[in-house]
PDB file of C-alpha atoms in Angstrom:
ATOM      1  CA  UNK A   1     -28.271 -25.217 -72.651  1.00 88.00           C
ATOM      2  CA  UNK A   2     -31.961 -24.290 -72.686  1.00 96.00           C
ATOM      3  CA  UNK A   3     -33.444 -23.298 -76.046  1.00 98.00           C
ATOM      4  CA  UNK A   4     -36.671 -21.388 -76.662  1.00 98.00           C
ATOM      5  CA  UNK A   5     -38.662 -20.818 -79.849  1.00 98.00           C
ATOM      6  CA  UNK A   6     -38.645 -17.188 -80.968  1.00 98.00           C
ATOM      7  CA  UNK A   7     -41.938 -15.450 -81.712  1.00 98.00           C
ATOM      8  CA  UNK A   8     -42.663 -12.080 -83.319  1.00 98.00           C
ATOM      9  CA  UNK A   9     -44.677  -9.405 -81.550  1.00 96.00           C
ATOM     10  CA  UNK A  10     -47.929 -11.007 -82.817  1.00 98.00           C
ATOM     11  CA  UNK A  11     -46.977 -14.384 -81.295  1.00 98.00           C
ATOM     12  CA  UNK A  12     -46.189 -15.961 -84.637  1.00 98.00           C
ATOM     13  CA  UNK A  13     -43.418 -18.539 -84.413  1.00 97.00           C
ATOM     14  CA  UNK A  14     -40.418 -17.385 -86.475  1.00 97.00           C
ATOM     15  CA  UNK A  15     -38.767 -20.810 -86.924  1.00 96.00           C
ATOM     16  CA  UNK A  16     -35.712 -19.459 -85.123  1.00 97.00           C
ATOM     17  CA  UNK A  17     -34.634 -20.251 -81.591  1.00 97.00           C
ATOM     18  CA  UNK A  18     -33.027 -18.470 -78.678  1.00 97.00           C
ATOM     19  CA  UNK A  19     -30.419 -19.764 -76.237  1.00 97.00           C
ATOM     20  CA  UNK A  20     -31.189 -18.846 -72.645  1.00 96.00           C
ATOM     21  CA  UNK A  21     -28.846 -16.205 -71.259  1.00 95.00           C
ATOM     22  CA  UNK A  22     -28.146 -14.490 -74.585  1.00 97.00           C
ATOM     23  CA  UNK A  23     -29.703 -11.132 -75.460  1.00 96.00           C
ATOM     24  CA  UNK A  24     -32.864 -10.945 -77.561  1.00 97.00           C
ATOM     25  CA  UNK A  25     -33.006  -8.921 -80.757  1.00 95.00           C
ATOM     26  CA  UNK A  26     -35.585  -6.156 -80.906  1.00 94.00           C
ATOM     27  CA  UNK A  27     -39.048  -7.626 -81.588  1.00 96.00           C
ATOM     28  CA  UNK A  28     -38.130 -11.161 -80.462  1.00 98.00           C
ATOM     29  CA  UNK A  29     -40.155 -12.906 -77.781  1.00 98.00           C
ATOM     30  CA  UNK A  30     -40.430 -16.274 -76.075  1.00 98.00           C
ATOM     31  CA  UNK A  31     -43.280 -17.763 -74.029  1.00 98.00           C
ATOM     32  CA  UNK A  32     -43.357 -18.289 -70.274  1.00 98.00           C
ATOM     33  CA  UNK A  33     -46.023 -19.927 -68.153  1.00 98.00           C
ATOM     34  CA  UNK A  34     -47.282 -19.231 -64.651  1.00 98.00           C
ATOM     35  CA  UNK A  35     -49.228 -22.152 -63.191  1.00 98.00           C
ATOM     36  CA  UNK A  36     -51.728 -21.536 -60.417  1.00 98.00           C
ATOM     37  CA  UNK A  37     -53.180 -24.666 -58.849  1.00 98.00           C
ATOM     38  CA  UNK A  38     -56.353 -24.599 -56.765  1.00 98.00           C
ATOM     39  CA  UNK A  39     -57.447 -27.577 -54.690  1.00 98.00           C
ATOM     40  CA  UNK A  40     -60.997 -28.709 -53.879  1.00 98.00           C
ATOM     41  CA  UNK A  41     -60.977 -26.517 -50.725  1.00 98.00           C
ATOM     42  CA  UNK A  42     -60.330 -23.389 -52.811  1.00 97.00           C
ATOM     43  CA  UNK A  43     -56.737 -23.155 -51.546  1.00 98.00           C
ATOM     44  CA  UNK A  44     -53.934 -22.065 -53.860  1.00 98.00           C
ATOM     45  CA  UNK A  45     -50.540 -23.733 -54.130  1.00 98.00           C
ATOM     46  CA  UNK A  46     -47.468 -21.611 -53.550  1.00 98.00           C
ATOM     47  CA  UNK A  47     -43.826 -22.601 -53.871  1.00 98.00           C
ATOM     48  CA  UNK A  48     -40.910 -20.860 -52.189  1.00 98.00           C
ATOM     49  CA  UNK A  49     -38.010 -19.795 -54.403  1.00 98.00           C
ATOM     50  CA  UNK A  50     -34.559 -21.177 -53.686  1.00 96.00           C
ATOM     51  CA  UNK A  51     -32.384 -18.721 -51.682  1.00 96.00           C
ATOM     52  CA  UNK A  52     -29.810 -18.439 -54.507  1.00 95.00           C
ATOM     53  CA  UNK A  53     -32.353 -17.470 -57.194  1.00 94.00           C
ATOM     54  CA  UNK A  54     -33.558 -13.962 -58.017  1.00 94.00           C
ATOM     55  CA  UNK A  55     -36.271 -12.954 -55.547  1.00 96.00           C
ATOM     56  CA  UNK A  56     -34.791 -15.370 -52.987  1.00 97.00           C
ATOM     57  CA  UNK A  57     -37.098 -17.018 -50.467  1.00 98.00           C
ATOM     58  CA  UNK A  58     -40.201 -15.340 -51.872  1.00 98.00           C
ATOM     59  CA  UNK A  59     -43.339 -17.322 -52.684  1.00 98.00           C
ATOM     60  CA  UNK A  60     -44.792 -17.756 -56.161  1.00 98.00           C
ATOM     61  CA  UNK A  61     -46.686 -20.166 -58.365  1.00 98.00           C
ATOM     62  CA  UNK A  62     -44.724 -22.777 -60.339  1.00 98.00           C
ATOM     63  CA  UNK A  63     -43.726 -21.833 -63.859  1.00 97.00           C
ATOM     64  CA  UNK A  64     -41.002 -21.115 -66.330  1.00 97.00           C
ATOM     65  CA  UNK A  65     -40.098 -20.844 -69.985  1.00 98.00           C
ATOM     66  CA  UNK A  66     -41.612 -22.858 -72.794  1.00 98.00           C
ATOM     67  CA  UNK A  67     -38.855 -24.958 -74.348  1.00 98.00           C
ATOM     68  CA  UNK A  68     -38.150 -25.247 -78.056  1.00 98.00           C
ATOM     69  CA  UNK A  69     -40.821 -27.431 -79.670  1.00 98.00           C
ATOM     70  CA  UNK A  70     -43.237 -27.237 -76.712  1.00 98.00           C
ATOM     71  CA  UNK A  71     -46.537 -25.462 -76.481  1.00 98.00           C
ATOM     72  CA  UNK A  72     -47.758 -23.503 -73.483  1.00 98.00           C
ATOM     73  CA  UNK A  73     -49.799 -26.359 -72.015  1.00 98.00           C
ATOM     74  CA  UNK A  74     -46.965 -28.873 -72.327  1.00 98.00           C
ATOM     75  CA  UNK A  75     -44.664 -26.407 -70.576  1.00 98.00           C
ATOM     76  CA  UNK A  76     -47.145 -25.779 -67.745  1.00 98.00           C
ATOM     77  CA  UNK A  77     -47.466 -29.499 -67.057  1.00 98.00           C
ATOM     78  CA  UNK A  78     -43.691 -30.067 -67.382  1.00 98.00           C
ATOM     79  CA  UNK A  79     -42.738 -27.173 -65.102  1.00 98.00           C
ATOM     80  CA  UNK A  80     -45.020 -28.387 -62.307  1.00 98.00           C
ATOM     81  CA  UNK A  81     -43.710 -31.941 -62.705  1.00 98.00           C
ATOM     82  CA  UNK A  82     -40.102 -30.707 -62.559  1.00 97.00           C
ATOM     83  CA  UNK A  83     -40.534 -28.257 -59.690  1.00 98.00           C
ATOM     84  CA  UNK A  84     -42.783 -30.225 -57.340  1.00 98.00           C
ATOM     85  CA  UNK A  85     -43.097 -33.734 -58.814  1.00 98.00           C
ATOM     86  CA  UNK A  86     -46.864 -33.542 -59.382  1.00 98.00           C
ATOM     87  CA  UNK A  87     -48.516 -34.658 -62.620  1.00 97.00           C
ATOM     88  CA  UNK A  88     -51.255 -32.294 -63.698  1.00 98.00           C
ATOM     89  CA  UNK A  89     -54.152 -33.413 -65.874  1.00 97.00           C
ATOM     90  CA  UNK A  90     -54.710 -31.335 -69.007  1.00 95.00           C
ATOM     91  CA  UNK A  91     -58.479 -31.575 -68.542  1.00 97.00           C
ATOM     92  CA  UNK A  92     -58.138 -29.731 -65.198  1.00 98.00           C
ATOM     93  CA  UNK A  93     -56.411 -26.664 -66.671  1.00 98.00           C
ATOM     94  CA  UNK A  94     -57.171 -23.576 -68.701  1.00 98.00           C
ATOM     95  CA  UNK A  95     -55.415 -20.348 -69.670  1.00 98.00           C
ATOM     96  CA  UNK A  96     -56.904 -17.465 -67.696  1.00 97.00           C
ATOM     97  CA  UNK A  97     -54.615 -14.679 -68.947  1.00 97.00           C
ATOM     98  CA  UNK A  98     -52.177 -14.197 -71.797  1.00 97.00           C
ATOM     99  CA  UNK A  99     -50.188 -11.042 -72.342  1.00 96.00           C
ATOM    100  CA  UNK A 100     -47.106  -9.727 -74.128  1.00 98.00           C
ATOM    101  CA  UNK A 101     -44.509  -8.132 -71.855  1.00 97.00           C
ATOM    102  CA  UNK A 102     -42.073  -6.098 -73.935  1.00 97.00           C
ATOM    103  CA  UNK A 103     -39.705  -5.408 -71.017  1.00 95.00           C
ATOM    104  CA  UNK A 104     -39.221  -9.188 -70.512  1.00 96.00           C
ATOM    105  CA  UNK A 105     -39.304 -10.098 -74.232  1.00 97.00           C
ATOM    106  CA  UNK A 106     -42.014 -12.613 -73.521  1.00 98.00           C
ATOM    107  CA  UNK A 107     -45.608 -13.618 -73.794  1.00 98.00           C
ATOM    108  CA  UNK A 108     -46.787 -15.042 -70.538  1.00 96.00           C
ATOM    109  CA  UNK A 109     -49.638 -17.458 -70.230  1.00 98.00           C
ATOM    110  CA  UNK A 110     -51.279 -17.778 -66.849  1.00 98.00           C
ATOM    111  CA  UNK A 111     -52.760 -21.225 -66.292  1.00 98.00           C
ATOM    112  CA  UNK A 112     -55.248 -22.275 -63.633  1.00 98.00           C
ATOM    113  CA  UNK A 113     -55.497 -25.961 -62.781  1.00 98.00           C
ATOM    114  CA  UNK A 114     -58.195 -27.246 -60.451  1.00 98.00           C
ATOM    115  CA  UNK A 115     -56.504 -30.260 -58.935  1.00 98.00           C
ATOM    116  CA  UNK A 116     -56.038 -31.549 -55.413  1.00 98.00           C
ATOM    117  CA  UNK A 117     -53.056 -33.459 -54.048  1.00 98.00           C
ATOM    118  CA  UNK A 118     -51.273 -33.982 -50.773  1.00 97.00           C
ATOM    119  CA  UNK A 119     -48.194 -31.827 -50.208  1.00 97.00           C
ATOM    120  CA  UNK A 120     -46.490 -34.863 -48.661  1.00 96.00           C
ATOM    121  CA  UNK A 121     -46.485 -36.363 -52.178  1.00 94.00           C
ATOM    122  CA  UNK A 122     -44.495 -33.439 -53.604  1.00 96.00           C
ATOM    123  CA  UNK A 123     -40.874 -33.957 -54.585  1.00 97.00           C
ATOM    124  CA  UNK A 124     -39.283 -30.498 -54.632  1.00 97.00           C
ATOM    125  CA  UNK A 125     -36.603 -29.629 -57.175  1.00 96.00           C
ATOM    126  CA  UNK A 126     -34.027 -28.494 -54.626  1.00 92.00           C
ATOM    127  CA  UNK A 127     -32.206 -25.940 -56.825  1.00 94.00           C
ATOM    128  CA  UNK A 128     -35.527 -24.237 -57.720  1.00 94.00           C
ATOM    129  CA  UNK A 129     -37.964 -24.699 -54.837  1.00 97.00           C
ATOM    130  CA  UNK A 130     -37.338 -24.865 -51.093  1.00 97.00           C
ATOM    131  CA  UNK A 131     -40.905 -25.314 -49.820  1.00 97.00           C
ATOM    132  CA  UNK A 132     -44.552 -25.544 -50.845  1.00 98.00           C
ATOM    133  CA  UNK A 133     -47.859 -24.830 -49.151  1.00 98.00           C
ATOM    134  CA  UNK A 134     -51.574 -24.372 -49.731  1.00 98.00           C
ATOM    135  CA  UNK A 135     -52.961 -20.934 -48.844  1.00 98.00           C
ATOM    136  CA  UNK A 136     -56.408 -19.369 -48.833  1.00 98.00           C
ATOM    137  CA  UNK A 137     -57.146 -16.403 -51.086  1.00 96.00           C
ATOM    138  CA  UNK A 138     -57.121 -14.191 -48.011  1.00 97.00           C
ATOM    139  CA  UNK A 139     -53.677 -15.505 -47.006  1.00 98.00           C
ATOM    140  CA  UNK A 140     -52.429 -14.957 -50.574  1.00 98.00           C
ATOM    141  CA  UNK A 141     -53.522 -11.313 -50.476  1.00 97.00           C
ATOM    142  CA  UNK A 142     -51.941 -10.853 -47.061  1.00 97.00           C
ATOM    143  CA  UNK A 143     -48.673 -12.423 -48.234  1.00 98.00           C
ATOM    144  CA  UNK A 144     -48.599 -10.068 -51.217  1.00 97.00           C
ATOM    145  CA  UNK A 145     -49.258  -7.015 -49.035  1.00 97.00           C
ATOM    146  CA  UNK A 146     -46.492  -8.108 -46.653  1.00 98.00           C
ATOM    147  CA  UNK A 147     -44.080  -8.545 -49.613  1.00 97.00           C
ATOM    148  CA  UNK A 148     -43.700 -12.325 -49.276  1.00 98.00           C
ATOM    149  CA  UNK A 149     -44.712 -12.915 -52.927  1.00 98.00           C
ATOM    150  CA  UNK A 150     -42.639 -12.297 -56.044  1.00 97.00           C
ATOM    151  CA  UNK A 151     -43.726  -8.750 -57.034  1.00 95.00           C
ATOM    152  CA  UNK A 152     -44.363  -9.582 -60.718  1.00 92.00           C
ATOM    153  CA  UNK A 153     -47.337 -11.731 -59.629  1.00 94.00           C
ATOM    154  CA  UNK A 154     -49.468  -8.731 -58.631  1.00 93.00           C
ATOM    155  CA  UNK A 155     -51.893  -9.613 -61.438  1.00 94.00           C
ATOM    156  CA  UNK A 156     -53.260 -12.481 -59.300  1.00 94.00           C
ATOM    157  CA  UNK A 157     -55.551  -9.960 -57.542  1.00 92.00           C
ATOM    158  CA  UNK A 158     -57.569  -9.586 -60.751  1.00 91.00           C
ATOM    159  CA  UNK A 159     -57.727 -13.286 -61.579  1.00 91.00           C
ATOM    160  CA  UNK A 160     -58.022 -15.438 -58.485  1.00 84.00           C
TER     161      UNK A 160
END
């Protein structure tokens, strides 16, 4: 049972929590993170969604919901560790976008980490991720245009 802190529409913590899968009340939000990782060649890490998840077999960046008691940075580092088994260094990351999305009842923080690692060292969380790869910015744009990326990631064109 995953629990999330509830925030108001100004991102103030309300000291209440939400259980994943239950409906939100009007004006309640939680925080999610998207984690883009760029290596020393300027390539961007993508992970492929498990075939039984929404947007099956599409590529995206790692990410997920901030758990109760966590902050955005802790969640970004945890999600990458869980999904691909890589430990990110806080000093290599920064928030590059933060926005409230009313239709998802969330604030999403987009993180960029500049960190290199070998894909052979990744340990994929099999029920979340089925593959990983490094792509160039040109390949990322091409994959988006060919509809191989999760459509909610269209914002990457402005940021990366």
